[in-house]
Coordinates of N, CA, C and O and ligand atoms in Angstrom, one line a residue:
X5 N 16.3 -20.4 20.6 CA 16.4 -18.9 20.6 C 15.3 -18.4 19.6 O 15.5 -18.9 18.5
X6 N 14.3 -17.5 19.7 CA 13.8 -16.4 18.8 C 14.0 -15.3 18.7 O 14.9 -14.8 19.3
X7 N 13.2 -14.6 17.9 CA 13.7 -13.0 17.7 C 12.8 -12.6 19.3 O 11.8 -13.2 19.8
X8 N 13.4 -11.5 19.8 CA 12.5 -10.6 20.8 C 11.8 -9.7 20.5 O 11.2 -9.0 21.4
X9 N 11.8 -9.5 19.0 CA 11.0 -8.5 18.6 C 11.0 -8.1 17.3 O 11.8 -7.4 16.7
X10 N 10.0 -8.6 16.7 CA 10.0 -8.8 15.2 C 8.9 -7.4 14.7 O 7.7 -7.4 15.1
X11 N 9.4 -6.5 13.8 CA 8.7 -5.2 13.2 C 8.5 -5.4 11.6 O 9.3 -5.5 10.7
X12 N 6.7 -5.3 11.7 CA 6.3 -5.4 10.6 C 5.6 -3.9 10.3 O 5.5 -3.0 11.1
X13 N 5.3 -3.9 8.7 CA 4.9 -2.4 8.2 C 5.1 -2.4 6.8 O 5.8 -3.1 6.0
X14 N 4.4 -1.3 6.6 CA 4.7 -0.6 5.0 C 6.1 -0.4 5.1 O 6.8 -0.3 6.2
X15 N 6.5 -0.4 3.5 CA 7.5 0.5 3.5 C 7.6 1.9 3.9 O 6.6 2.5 3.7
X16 N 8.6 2.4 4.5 CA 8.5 3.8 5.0 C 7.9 4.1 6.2 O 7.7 5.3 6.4
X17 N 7.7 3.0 7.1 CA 7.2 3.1 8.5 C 8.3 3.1 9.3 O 8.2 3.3 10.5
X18 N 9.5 3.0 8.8 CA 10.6 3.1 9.9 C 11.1 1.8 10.7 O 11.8 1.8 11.6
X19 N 10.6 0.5 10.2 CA 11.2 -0.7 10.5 C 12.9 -0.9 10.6 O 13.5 -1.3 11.6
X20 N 13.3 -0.7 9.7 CA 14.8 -0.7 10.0 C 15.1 0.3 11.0 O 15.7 -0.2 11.9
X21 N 14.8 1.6 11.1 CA 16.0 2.3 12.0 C 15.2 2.1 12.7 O 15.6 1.0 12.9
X22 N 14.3 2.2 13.3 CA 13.7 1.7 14.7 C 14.5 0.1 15.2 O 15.1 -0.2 16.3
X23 N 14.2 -0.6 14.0 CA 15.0 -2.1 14.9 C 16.2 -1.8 15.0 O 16.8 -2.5 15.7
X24 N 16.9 -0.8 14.4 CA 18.4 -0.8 14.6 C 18.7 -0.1 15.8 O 19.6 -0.2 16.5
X25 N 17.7 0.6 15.8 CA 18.1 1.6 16.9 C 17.7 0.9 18.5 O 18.1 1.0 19.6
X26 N 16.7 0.2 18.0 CA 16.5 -0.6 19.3 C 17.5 -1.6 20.1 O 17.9 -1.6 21.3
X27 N 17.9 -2.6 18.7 CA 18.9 -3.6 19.0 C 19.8 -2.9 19.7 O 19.9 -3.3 20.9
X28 N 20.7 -1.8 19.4 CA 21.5 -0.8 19.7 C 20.9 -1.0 21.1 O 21.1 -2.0 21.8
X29 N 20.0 0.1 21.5 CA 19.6 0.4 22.8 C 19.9 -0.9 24.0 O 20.5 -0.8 25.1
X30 N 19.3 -2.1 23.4 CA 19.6 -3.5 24.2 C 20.2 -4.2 23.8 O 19.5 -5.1 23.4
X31 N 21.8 -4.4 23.4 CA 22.7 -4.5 22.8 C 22.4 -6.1 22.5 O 22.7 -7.1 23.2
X32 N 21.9 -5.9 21.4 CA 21.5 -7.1 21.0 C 21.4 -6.8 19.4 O 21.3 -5.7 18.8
X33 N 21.6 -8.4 18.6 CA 22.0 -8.3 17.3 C 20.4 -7.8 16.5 O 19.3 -8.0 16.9
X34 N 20.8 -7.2 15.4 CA 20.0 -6.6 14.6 C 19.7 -7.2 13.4 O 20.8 -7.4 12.8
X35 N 18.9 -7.6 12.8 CA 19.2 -8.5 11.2 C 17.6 -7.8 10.5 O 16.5 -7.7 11.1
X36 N 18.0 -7.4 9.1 CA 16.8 -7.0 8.2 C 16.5 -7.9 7.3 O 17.6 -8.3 6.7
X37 N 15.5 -8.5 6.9 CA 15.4 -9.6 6.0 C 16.0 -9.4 4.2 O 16.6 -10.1 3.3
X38 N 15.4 -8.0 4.4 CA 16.0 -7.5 2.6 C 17.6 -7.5 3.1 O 18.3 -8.3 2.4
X39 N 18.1 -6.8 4.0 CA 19.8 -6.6 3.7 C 20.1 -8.1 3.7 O 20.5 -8.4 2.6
X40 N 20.0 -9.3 4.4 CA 20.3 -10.7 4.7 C 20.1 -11.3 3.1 O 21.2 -11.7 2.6
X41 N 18.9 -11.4 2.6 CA 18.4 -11.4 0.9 C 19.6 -10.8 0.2 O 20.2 -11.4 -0.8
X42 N 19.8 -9.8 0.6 CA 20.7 -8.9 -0.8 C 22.2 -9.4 -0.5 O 22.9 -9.6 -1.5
X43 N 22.7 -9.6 0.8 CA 24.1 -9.8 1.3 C 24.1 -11.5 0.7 O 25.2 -11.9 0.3
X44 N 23.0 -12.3 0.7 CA 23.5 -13.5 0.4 C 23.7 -13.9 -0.8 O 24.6 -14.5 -1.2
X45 N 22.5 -13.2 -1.7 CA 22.1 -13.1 -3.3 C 23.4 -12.7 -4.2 O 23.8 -13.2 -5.2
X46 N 24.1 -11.5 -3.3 CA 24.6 -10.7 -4.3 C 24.6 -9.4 -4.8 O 25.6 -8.7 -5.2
X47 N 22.6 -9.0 -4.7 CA 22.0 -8.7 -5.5 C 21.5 -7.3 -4.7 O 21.9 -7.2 -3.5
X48 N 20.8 -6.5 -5.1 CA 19.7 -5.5 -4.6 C 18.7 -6.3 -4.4 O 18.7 -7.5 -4.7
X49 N 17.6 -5.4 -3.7 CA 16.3 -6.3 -3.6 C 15.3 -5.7 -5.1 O 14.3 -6.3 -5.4
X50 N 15.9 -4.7 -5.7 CA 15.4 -4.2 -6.9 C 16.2 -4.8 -7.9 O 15.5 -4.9 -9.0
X51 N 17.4 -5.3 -7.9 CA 17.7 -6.2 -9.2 C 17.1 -7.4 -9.1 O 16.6 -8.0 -10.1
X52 N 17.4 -8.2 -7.5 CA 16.6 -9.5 -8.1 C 14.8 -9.6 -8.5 O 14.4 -10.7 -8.9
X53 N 14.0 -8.7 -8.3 CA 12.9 -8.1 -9.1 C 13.1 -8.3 -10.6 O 12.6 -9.2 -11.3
X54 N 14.0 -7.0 -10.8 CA 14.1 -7.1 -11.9 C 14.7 -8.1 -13.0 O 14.3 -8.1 -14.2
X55 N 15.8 -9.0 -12.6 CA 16.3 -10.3 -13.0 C 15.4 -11.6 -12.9 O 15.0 -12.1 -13.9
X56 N 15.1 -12.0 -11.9 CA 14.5 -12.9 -11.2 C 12.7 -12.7 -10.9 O 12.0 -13.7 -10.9
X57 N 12.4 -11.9 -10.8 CA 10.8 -11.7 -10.8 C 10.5 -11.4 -9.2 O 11.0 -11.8 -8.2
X58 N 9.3 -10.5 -9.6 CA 8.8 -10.7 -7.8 C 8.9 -12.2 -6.9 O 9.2 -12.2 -5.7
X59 N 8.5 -13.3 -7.7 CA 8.0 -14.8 -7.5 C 9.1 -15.4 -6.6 O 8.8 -16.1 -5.7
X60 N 10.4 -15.1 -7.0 CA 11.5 -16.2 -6.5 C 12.1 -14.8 -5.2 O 13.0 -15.1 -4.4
X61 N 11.4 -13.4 -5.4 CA 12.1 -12.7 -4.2 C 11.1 -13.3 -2.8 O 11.5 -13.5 -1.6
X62 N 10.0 -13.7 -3.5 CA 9.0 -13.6 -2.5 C 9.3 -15.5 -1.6 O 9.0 -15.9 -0.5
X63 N 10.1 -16.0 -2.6 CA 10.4 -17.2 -2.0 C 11.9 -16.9 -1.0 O 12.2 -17.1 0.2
X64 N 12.4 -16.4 -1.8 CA 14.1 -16.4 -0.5 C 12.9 -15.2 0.5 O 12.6 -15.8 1.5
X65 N 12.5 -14.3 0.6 CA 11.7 -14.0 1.6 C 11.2 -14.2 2.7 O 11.4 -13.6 3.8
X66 N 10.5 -15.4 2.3 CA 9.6 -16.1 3.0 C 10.9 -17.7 3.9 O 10.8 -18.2 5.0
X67 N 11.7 -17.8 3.1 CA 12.4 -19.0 3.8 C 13.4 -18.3 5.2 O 13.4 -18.7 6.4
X68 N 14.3 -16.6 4.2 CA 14.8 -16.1 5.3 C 14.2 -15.6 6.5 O 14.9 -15.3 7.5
X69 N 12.8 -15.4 6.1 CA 12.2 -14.4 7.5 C 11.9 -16.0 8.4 O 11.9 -16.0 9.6
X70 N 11.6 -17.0 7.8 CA 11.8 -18.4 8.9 C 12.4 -18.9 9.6 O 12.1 -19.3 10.7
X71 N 13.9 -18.8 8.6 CA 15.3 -18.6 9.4 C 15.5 -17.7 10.7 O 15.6 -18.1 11.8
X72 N 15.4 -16.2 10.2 CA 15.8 -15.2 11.4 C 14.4 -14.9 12.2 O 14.2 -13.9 12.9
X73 N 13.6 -16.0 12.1 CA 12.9 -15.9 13.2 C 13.1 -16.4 14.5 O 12.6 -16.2 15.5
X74 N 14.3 -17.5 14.1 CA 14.5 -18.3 15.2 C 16.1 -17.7 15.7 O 16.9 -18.3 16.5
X75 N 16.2 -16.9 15.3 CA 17.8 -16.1 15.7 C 17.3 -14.9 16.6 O 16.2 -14.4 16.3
X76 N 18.1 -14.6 17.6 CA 18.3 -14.0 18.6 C 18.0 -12.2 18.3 O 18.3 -11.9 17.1
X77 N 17.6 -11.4 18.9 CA 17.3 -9.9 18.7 C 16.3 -9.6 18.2 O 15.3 -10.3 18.3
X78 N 16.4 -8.6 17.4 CA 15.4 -7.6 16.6 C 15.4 -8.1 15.2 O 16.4 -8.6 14.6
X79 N 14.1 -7.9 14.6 CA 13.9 -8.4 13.1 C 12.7 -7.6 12.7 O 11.5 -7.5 12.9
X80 N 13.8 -6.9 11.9 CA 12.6 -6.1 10.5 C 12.3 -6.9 9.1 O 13.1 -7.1 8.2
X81 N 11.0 -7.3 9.2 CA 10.5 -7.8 7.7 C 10.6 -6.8 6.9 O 10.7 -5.6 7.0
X82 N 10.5 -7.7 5.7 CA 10.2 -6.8 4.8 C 8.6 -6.3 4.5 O 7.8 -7.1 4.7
X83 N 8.1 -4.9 4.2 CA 6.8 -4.4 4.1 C 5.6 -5.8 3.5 O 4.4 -5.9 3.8
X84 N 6.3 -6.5 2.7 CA 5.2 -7.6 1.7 C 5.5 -9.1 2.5 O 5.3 -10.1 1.9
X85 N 6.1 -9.0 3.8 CA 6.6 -10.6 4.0 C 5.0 -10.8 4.7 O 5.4 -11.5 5.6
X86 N 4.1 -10.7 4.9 CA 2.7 -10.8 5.5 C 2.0 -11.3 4.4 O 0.9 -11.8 4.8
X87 N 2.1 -11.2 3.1 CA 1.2 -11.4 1.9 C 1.2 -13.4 2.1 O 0.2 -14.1 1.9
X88 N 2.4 -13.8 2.5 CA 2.6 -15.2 2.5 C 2.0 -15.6 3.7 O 2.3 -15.2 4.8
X89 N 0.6 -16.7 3.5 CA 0.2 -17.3 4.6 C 0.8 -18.1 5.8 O 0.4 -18.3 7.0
X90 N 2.4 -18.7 4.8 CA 3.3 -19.7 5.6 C 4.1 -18.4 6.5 O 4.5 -18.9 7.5
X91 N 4.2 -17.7 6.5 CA 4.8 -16.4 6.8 C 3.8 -16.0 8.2 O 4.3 -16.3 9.3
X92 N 3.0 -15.7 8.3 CA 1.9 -15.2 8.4 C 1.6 -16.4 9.7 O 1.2 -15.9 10.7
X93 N 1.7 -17.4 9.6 CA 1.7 -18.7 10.6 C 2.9 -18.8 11.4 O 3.0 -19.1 12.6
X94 N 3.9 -18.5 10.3 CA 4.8 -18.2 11.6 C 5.2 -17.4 12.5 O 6.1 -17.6 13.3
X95 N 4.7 -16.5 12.5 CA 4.9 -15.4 13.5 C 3.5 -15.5 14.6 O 3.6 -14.9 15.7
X96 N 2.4 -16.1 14.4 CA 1.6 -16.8 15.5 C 1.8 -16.9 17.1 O 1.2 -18.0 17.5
X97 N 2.2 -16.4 17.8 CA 2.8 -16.2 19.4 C 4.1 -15.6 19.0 O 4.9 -16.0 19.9
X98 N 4.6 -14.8 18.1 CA 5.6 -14.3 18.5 C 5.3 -12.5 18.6 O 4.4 -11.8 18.1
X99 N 6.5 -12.3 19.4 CA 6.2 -10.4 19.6 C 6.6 -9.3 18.5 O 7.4 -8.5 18.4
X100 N 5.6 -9.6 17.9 CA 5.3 -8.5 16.4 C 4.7 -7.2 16.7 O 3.5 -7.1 17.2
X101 N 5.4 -6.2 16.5 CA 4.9 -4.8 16.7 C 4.9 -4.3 15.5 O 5.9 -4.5 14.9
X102 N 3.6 -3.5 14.8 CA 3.3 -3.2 13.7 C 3.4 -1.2 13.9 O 2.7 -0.5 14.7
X103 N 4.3 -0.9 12.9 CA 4.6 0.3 12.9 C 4.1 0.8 11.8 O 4.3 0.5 10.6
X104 N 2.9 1.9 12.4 CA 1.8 2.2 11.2 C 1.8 3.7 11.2 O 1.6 4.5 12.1
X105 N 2.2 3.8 9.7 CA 2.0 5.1 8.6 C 1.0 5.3 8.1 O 0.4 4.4 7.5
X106 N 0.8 6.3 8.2 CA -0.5 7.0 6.8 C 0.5 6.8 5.6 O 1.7 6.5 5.6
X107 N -0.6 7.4 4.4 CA 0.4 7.4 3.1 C 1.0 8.9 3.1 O 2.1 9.0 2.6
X108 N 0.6 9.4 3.4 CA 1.6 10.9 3.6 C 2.6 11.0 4.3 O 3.4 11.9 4.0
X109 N 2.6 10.5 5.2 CA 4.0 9.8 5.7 C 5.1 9.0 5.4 O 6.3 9.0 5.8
X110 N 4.3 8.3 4.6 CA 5.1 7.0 4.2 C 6.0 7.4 2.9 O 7.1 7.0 2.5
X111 N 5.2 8.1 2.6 CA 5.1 8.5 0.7 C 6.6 9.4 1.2 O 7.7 9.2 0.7
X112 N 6.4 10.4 2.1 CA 7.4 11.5 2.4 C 9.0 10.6 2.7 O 10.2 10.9 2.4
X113 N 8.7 9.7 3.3 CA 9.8 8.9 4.3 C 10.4 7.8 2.9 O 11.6 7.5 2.9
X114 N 9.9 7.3 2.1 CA 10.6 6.5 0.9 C 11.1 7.9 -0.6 O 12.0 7.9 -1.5
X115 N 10.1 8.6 -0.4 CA 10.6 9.6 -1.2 C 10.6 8.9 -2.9 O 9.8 8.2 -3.5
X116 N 11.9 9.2 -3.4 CA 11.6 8.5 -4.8 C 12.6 7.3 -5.0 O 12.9 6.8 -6.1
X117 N 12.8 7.0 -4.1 CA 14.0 5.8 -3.3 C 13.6 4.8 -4.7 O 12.4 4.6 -4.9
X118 N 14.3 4.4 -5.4 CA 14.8 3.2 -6.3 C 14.6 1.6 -5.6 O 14.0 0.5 -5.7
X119 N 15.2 2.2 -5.1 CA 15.7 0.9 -4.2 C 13.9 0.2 -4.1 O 13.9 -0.9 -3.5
X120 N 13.0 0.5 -4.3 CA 11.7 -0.2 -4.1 C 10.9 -0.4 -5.0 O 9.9 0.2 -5.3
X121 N 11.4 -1.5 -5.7 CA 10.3 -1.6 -6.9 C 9.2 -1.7 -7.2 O 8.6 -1.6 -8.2
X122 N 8.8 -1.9 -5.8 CA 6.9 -2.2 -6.0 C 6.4 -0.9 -6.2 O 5.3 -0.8 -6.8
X123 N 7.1 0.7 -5.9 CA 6.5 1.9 -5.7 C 7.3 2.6 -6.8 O 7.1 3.8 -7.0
X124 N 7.9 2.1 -7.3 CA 8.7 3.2 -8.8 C 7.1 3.4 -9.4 O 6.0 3.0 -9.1
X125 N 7.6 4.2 -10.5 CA 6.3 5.2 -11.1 C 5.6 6.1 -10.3 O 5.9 7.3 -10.3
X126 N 4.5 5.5 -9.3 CA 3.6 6.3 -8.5 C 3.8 6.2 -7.2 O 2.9 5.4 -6.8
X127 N 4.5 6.5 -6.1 CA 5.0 6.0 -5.0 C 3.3 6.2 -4.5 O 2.6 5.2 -4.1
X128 N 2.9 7.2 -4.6 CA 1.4 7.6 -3.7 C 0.1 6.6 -3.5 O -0.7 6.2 -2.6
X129 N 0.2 6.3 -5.4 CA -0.9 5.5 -5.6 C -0.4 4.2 -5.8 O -1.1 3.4 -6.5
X130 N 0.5 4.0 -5.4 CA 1.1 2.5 -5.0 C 1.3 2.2 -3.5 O 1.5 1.0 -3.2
X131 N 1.2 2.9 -2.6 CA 1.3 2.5 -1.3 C -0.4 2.7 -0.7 O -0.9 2.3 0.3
X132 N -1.1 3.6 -1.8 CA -2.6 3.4 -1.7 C -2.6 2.0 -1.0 O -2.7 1.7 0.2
X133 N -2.4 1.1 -2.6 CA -2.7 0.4 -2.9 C -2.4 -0.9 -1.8 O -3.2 -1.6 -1.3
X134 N -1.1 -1.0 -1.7 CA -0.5 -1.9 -0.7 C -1.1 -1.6 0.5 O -1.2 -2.6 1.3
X135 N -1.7 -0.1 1.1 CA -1.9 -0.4 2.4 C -3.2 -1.1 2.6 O -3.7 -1.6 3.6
X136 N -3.7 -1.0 1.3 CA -5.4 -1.4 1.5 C -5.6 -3.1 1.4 O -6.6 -3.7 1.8
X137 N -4.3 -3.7 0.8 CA -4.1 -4.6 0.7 C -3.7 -5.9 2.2 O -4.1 -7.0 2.5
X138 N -2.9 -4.9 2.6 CA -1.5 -5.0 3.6 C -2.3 -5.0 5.1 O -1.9 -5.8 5.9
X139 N -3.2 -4.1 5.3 CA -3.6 -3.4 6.3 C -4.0 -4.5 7.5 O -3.5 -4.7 8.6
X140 N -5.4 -5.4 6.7 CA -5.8 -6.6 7.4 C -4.6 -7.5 8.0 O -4.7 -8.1 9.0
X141 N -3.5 -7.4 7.1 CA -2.9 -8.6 7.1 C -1.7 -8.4 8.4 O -1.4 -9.4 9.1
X142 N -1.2 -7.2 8.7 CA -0.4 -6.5 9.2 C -1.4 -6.2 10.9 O -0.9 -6.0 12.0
X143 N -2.4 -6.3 10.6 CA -3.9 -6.3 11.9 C -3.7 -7.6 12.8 O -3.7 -7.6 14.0
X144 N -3.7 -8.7 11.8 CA -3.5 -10.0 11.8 C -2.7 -10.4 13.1 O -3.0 -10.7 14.2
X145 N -1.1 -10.4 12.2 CA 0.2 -11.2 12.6 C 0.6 -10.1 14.1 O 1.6 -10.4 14.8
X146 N 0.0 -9.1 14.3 CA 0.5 -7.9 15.3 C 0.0 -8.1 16.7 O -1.2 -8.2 16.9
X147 N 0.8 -8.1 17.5 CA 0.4 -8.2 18.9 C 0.0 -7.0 19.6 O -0.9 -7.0 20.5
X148 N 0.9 -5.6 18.8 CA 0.1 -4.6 19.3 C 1.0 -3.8 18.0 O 1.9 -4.2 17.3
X149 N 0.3 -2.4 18.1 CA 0.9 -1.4 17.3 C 1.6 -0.4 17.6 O 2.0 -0.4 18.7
X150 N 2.0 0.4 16.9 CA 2.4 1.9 17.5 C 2.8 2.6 16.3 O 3.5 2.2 15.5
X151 N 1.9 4.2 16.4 CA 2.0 4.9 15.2 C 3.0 5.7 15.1 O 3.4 6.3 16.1
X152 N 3.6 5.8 13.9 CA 4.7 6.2 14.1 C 4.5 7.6 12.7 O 5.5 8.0 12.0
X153 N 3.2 8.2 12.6 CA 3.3 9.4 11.9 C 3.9 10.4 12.8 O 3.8 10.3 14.0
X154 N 4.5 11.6 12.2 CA 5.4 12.5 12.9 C 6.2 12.2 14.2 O 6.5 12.9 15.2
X155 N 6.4 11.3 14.0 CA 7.6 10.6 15.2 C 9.1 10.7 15.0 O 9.7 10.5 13.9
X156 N 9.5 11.0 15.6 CA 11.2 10.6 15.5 C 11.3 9.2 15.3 O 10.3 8.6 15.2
X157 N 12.7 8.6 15.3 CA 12.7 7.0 15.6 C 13.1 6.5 17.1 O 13.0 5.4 17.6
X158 N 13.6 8.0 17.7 CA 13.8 7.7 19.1 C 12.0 7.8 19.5 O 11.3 6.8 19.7
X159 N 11.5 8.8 19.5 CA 9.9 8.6 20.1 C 9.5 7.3 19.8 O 9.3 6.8 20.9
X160 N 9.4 6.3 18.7 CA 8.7 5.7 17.8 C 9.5 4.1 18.8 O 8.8 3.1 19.1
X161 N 11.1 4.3 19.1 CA 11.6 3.3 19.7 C 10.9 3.6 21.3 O 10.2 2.7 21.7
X162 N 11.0 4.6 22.0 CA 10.5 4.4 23.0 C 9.1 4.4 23.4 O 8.8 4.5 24.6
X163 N 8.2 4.3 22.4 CA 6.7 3.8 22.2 C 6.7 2.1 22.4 O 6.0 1.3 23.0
X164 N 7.5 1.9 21.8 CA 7.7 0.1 21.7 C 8.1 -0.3 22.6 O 7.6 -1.4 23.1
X165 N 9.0 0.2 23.2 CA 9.5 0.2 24.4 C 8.8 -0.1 25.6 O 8.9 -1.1 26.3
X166 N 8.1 1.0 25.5 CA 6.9 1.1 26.5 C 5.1 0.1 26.6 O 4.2 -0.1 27.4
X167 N 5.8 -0.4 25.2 CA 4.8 -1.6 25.2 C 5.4 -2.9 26.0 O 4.8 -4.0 26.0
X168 N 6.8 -2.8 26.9 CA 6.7 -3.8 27.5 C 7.1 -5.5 26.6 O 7.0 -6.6 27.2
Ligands
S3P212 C1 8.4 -4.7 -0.4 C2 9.0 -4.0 0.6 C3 10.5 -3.9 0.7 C4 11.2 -5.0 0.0 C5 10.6 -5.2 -1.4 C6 9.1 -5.5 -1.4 C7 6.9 -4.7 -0.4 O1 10.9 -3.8 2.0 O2 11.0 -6.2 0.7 O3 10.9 -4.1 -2.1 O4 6.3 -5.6 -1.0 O5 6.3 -3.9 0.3 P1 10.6 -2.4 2.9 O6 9.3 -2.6 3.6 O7 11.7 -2.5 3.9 O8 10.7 -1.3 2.0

């Protein structure tokens, strides 16, 4: 069994409620890599940052998005699970749809949300930064795209949809 549909993105592109809303739509199971991380940890995905370091999030990350790659439905990465090459190899023939934000979008849709430690302080000139980072990499691992500035998450699900 694999995922049917694995959604990569910035933070603030709408990965989760689009995968949830999708799974929903084709009643099929839904799994987010950060809630899976946080539900097994314990932890927030901003405490074990802050406890534990980027270093060891980036490892349960990288082992769980290998895991639920091979489990059944919809799968939202986390916005940074693309930075990992082993990551990055694994999704190689699988159906990755990349849900792409501008930063004025993005920036609007995370707001001053906590919950994201890579963007506390400057949310703006921090997702600058990640997208310029992110962008190639998210180019990469994607089979196709779909933009999801001023979209609902129903438009944004029935875009994906319509990719067949
Ligand atoms: C991160 C994005 C977050 C979460 C962690 C790191 C990133 O997920 O995995 O805070 O590096 O962009 P979302 O994309 O769901 O916000």
């Amino acid at each position: 069994m694999s995922a049917r549909l694995v959604l990569v993105g910035s933070p603030g592109s709408g990965k989760s409620t689009v995968g949830a809303l999708l799974a929903e739509r084709w009643g099929e199971p839904f799994a987010d890599v950060d809630a899976v991380i946080e539900a097994r940890v314990g932890k927030s995905v901003a405490e074990i940052f802050a406890d534990d370091g980027e270093a060891v999030f980036r490892a349960f990350e990288e082992s769980t998005t290998a895991e639920l790659l091979d489990a059944p439905g919809v799968l939202a990465l986390g916005g940074g699970a693309v930075l990992s090459p082993a990551t990055r190899a694994a999704l190689a023939g699988r159906p990755v749809v990349w849900l792409r934000v501008t930063i004025a979008h993005a920036a609007g849709r995370v707001g001053l949300n906590e919950a994201r430690p890579l963007l506390l302080g400057n949310v703006r000139g921090r997702l600058v930064k990640l997208l310029n980072e992110r962008t190639p990499l998210y180019a990469e691992v994607a089979r196709a795209s779909v933009d999801t500035d001023a979209q609902t998450p129903e438009q944004v699900a029935d875009a994906v949809e319509a990719l067949g």
